[in-house]
PDB file of C-alpha atoms in Angstrom:
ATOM      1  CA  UNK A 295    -112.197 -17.713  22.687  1.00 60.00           C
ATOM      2  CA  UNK A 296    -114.998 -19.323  24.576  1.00 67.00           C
ATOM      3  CA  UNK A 297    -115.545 -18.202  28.012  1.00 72.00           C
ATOM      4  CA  UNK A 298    -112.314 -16.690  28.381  1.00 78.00           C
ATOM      5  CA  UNK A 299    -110.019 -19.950  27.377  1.00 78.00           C
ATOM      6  CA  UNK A 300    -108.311 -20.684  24.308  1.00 85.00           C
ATOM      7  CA  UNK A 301    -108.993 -23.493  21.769  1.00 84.00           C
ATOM      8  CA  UNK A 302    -105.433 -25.092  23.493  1.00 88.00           C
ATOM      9  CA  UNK A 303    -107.014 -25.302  26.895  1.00 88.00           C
ATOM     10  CA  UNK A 304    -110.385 -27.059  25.644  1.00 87.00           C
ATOM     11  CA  UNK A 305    -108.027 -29.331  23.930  1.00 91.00           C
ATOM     12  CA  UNK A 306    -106.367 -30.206  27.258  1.00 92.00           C
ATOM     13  CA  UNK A 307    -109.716 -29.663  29.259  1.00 91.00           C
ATOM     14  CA  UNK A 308    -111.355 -32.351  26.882  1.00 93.00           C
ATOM     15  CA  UNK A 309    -108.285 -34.820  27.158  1.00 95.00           C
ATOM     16  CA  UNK A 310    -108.489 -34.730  30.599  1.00 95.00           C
ATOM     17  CA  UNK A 311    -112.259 -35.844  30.495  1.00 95.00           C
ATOM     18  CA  UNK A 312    -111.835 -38.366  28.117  1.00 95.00           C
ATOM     19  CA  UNK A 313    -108.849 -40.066  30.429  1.00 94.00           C
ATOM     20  CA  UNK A 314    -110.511 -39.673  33.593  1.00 95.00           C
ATOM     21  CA  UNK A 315    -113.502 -41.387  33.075  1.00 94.00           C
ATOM     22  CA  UNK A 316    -112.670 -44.649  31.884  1.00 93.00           C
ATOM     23  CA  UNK A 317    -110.442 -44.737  35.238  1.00 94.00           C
ATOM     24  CA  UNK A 318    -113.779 -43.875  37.046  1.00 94.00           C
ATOM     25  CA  UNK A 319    -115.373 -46.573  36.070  1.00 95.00           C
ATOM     26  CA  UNK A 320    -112.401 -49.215  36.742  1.00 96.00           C
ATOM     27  CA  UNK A 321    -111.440 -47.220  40.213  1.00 95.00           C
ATOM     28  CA  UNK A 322    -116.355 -47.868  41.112  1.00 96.00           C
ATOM     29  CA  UNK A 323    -115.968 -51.210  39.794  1.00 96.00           C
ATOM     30  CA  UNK A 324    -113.180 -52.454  42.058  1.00 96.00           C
ATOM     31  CA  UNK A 325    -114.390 -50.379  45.171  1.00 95.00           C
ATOM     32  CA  UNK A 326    -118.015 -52.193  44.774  1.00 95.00           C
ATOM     33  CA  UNK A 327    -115.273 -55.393  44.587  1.00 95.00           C
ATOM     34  CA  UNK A 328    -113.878 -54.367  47.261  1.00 93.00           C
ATOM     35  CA  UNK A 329    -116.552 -53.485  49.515  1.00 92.00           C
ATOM     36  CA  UNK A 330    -118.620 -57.208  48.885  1.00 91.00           C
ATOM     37  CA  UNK A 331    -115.179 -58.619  49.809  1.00 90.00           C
ATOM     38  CA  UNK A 332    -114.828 -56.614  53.237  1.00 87.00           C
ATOM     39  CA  UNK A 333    -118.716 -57.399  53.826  1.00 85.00           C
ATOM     40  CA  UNK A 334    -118.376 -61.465  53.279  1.00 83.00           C
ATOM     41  CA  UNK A 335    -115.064 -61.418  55.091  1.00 81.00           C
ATOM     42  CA  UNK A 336    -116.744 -59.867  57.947  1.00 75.00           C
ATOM     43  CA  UNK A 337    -119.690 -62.006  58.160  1.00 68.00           C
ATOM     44  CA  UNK A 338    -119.689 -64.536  61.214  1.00 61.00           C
ATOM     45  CA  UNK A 339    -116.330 -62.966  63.120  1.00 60.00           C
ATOM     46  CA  UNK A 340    -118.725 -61.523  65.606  1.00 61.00           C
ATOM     47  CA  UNK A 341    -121.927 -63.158  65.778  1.00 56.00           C
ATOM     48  CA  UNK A 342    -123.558 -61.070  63.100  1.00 53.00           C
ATOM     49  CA  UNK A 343    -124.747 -64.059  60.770  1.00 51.00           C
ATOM     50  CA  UNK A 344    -128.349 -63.919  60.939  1.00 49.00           C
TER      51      UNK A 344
END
């Protein structure tokens, strides 16, 4: 036992990780998508292309 958990939990805790961060990655790249998108969409609708 390591700080109270069993091996099980690290097992789970380290599954969870390993899932979660290749879906940070895709959920940053398409919100950096995303926000160019909303920024070019938004250019010249009210007089802000300078």
């Amino acid at each position: 036992m390591f700080l109270g958990f069993a091996w099980y939990w690290w097992l789970v805790i380290m599954v969870v990780l390993i899932v979660s961060i290749p879906c940070k990655v895709k959920f940053m790249k398409w919100w950096s998508k995303r926000q160019r998108e909303q920024k070019k969409n938004r250019r010249g609708k009210w007089g802000d292309d300078e």
